[in-house]
CSV table of C-alpha atoms in Angstrom, one decimal:
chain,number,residue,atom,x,y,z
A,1476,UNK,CA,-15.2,1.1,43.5
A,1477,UNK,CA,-16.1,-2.3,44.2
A,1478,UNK,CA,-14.3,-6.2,43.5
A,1479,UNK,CA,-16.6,-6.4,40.9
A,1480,UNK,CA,-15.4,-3.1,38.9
A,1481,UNK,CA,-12.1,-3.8,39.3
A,1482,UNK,CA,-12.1,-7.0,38.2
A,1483,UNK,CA,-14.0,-5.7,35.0
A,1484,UNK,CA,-11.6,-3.2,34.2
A,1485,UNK,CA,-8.9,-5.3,34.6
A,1486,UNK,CA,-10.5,-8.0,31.9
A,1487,UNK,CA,-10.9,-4.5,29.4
A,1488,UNK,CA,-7.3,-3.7,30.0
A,1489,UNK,CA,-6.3,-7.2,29.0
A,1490,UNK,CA,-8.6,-7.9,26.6
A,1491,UNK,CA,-7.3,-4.7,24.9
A,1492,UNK,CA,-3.8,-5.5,25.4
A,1493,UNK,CA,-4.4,-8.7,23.7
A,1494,UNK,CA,-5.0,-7.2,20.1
A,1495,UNK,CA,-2.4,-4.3,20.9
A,1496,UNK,CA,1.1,-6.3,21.9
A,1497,UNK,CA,1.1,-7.9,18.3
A,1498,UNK,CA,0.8,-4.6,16.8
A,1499,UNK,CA,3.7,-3.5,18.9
A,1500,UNK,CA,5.7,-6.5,18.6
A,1501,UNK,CA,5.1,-7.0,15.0
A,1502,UNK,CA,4.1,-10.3,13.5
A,1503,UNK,CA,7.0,-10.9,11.0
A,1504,UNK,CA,4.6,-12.5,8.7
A,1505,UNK,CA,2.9,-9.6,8.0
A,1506,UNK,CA,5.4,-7.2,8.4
A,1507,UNK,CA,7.1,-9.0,5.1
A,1508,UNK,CA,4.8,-9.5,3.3
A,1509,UNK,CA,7.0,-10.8,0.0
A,1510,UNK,CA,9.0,-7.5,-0.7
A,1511,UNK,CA,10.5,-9.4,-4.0
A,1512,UNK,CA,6.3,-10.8,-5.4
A,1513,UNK,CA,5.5,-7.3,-5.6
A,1514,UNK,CA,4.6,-4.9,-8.6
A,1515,UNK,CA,2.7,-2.2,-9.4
A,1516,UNK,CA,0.3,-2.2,-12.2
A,1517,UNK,CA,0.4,1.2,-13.5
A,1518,UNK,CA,-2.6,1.9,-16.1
A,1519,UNK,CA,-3.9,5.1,-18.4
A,1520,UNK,CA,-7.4,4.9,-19.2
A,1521,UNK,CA,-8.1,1.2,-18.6
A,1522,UNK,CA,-5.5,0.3,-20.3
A,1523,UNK,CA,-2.3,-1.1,-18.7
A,1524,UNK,CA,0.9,1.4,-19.1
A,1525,UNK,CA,3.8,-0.1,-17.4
A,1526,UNK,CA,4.7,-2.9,-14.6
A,1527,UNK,CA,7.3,-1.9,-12.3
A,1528,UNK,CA,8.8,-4.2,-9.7
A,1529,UNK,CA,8.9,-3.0,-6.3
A,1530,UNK,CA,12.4,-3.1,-4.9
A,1531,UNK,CA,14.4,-1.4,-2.0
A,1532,UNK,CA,16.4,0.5,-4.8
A,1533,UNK,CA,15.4,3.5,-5.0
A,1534,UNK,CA,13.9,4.5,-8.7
A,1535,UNK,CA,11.7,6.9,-10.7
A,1536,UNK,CA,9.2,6.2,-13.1
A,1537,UNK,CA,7.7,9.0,-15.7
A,1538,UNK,CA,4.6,8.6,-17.1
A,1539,UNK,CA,3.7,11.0,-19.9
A,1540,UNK,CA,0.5,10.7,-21.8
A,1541,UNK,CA,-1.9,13.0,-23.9
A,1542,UNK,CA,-3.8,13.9,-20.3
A,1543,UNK,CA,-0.5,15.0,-18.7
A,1544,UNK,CA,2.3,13.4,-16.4
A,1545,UNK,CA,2.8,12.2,-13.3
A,1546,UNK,CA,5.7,11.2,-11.8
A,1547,UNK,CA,6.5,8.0,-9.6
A,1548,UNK,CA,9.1,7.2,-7.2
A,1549,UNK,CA,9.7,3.4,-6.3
A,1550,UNK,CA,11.6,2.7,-3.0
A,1551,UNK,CA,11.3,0.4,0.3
A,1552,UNK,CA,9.7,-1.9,-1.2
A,1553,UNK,CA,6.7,0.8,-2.5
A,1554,UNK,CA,5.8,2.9,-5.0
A,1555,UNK,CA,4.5,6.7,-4.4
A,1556,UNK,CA,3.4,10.1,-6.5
A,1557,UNK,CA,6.0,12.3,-6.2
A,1558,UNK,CA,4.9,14.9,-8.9
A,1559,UNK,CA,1.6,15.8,-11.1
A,1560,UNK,CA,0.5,18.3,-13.4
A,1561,UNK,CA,-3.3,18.1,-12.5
A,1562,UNK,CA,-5.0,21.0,-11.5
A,1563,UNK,CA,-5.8,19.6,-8.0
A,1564,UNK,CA,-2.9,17.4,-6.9
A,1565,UNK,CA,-5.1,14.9,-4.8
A,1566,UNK,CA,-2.9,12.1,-6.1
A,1567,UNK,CA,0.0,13.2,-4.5
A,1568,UNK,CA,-1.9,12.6,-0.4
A,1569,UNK,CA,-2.5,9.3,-1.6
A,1570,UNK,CA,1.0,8.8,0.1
A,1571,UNK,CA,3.4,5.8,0.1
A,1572,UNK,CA,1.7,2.3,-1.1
A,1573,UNK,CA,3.2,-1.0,0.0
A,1574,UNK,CA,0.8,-3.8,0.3
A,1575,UNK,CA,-1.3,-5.4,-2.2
A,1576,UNK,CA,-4.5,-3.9,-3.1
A,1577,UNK,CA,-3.3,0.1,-2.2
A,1578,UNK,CA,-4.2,2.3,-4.7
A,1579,UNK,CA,-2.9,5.8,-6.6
A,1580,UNK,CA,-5.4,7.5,-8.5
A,1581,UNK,CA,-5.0,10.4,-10.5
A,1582,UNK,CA,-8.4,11.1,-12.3
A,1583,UNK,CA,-7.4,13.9,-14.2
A,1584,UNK,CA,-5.0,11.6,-16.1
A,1585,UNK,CA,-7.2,8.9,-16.4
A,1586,UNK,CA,-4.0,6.9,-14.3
A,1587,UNK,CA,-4.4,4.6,-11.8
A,1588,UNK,CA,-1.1,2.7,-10.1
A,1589,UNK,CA,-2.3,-0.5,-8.3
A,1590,UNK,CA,0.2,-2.8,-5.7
A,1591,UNK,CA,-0.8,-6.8,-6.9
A,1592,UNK,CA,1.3,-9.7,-6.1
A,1593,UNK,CA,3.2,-11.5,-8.7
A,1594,UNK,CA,2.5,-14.9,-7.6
A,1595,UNK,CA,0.5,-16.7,-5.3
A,1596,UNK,CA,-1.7,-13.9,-4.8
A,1597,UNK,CA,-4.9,-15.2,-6.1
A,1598,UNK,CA,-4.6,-18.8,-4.4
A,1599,UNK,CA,-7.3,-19.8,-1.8
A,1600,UNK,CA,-6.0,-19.6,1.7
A,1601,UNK,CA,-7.9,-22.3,3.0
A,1602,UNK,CA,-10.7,-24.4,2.5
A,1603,UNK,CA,-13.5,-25.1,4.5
């Protein structure tokens, strides 16, 4: 290896370290990200159901409609499917949602849960 390769690698192995060490460290901004704005949006066939606030208390939420029903679990600040009576039970790997825009689907059911922000969520960051 020559001074040239060397110095190379070492520019890759802090270029790289310079988008991993906020990862690591965690920018506090985004890791809270306005636990109390939070909801979810749960809707049945286009159509919205229920809005639940997202909150550290841990809480359930049934949801029983002609297509069948699923069952929620709010907690942490998120919302997950904990049960389902679909035949294939993909909504349950959708796992735990936390930040706005994640998504639950359960098609059988026509049921879609949605994380949106209460307020401040649709004004324009910055303008250029």
């Amino acid at each position: 290896m020559k001074r040239g390769d060397i110095l190379l690698i070492g520019a890759i192995v802090v270029i790289a370290l310079a988008f991993l060490v906020p990862r690591w460290f965690g920018d506090s901004s985004e890791n809270n990200h306005n636990d109390e704005n939070r909801v979810a949006r749960i809707t049945v066939d286009g159509k919205l159901y229920k809005t639940v606030q997202l909150t550290g208390e841990e809480q359930t939420v049934d949801i029983k409609t002609e297509y069948g029903y699923n069952i929620l679990k709010v907690h942490d600040y998120g919302i997950e499917m904990i049960d389902a009576d679909c035949p294939d039970k993909v909504c349950l790997t959708f796992g735990f949602i936390d930040r706005n825009g994640g998504t639950i689907v359960c098609l059988p059911h026509k049921l879609m849960v949605e994380v949106v922000a209460t307020e401040g969520g649709d004004e324009v960051d910055a303008i250029l």
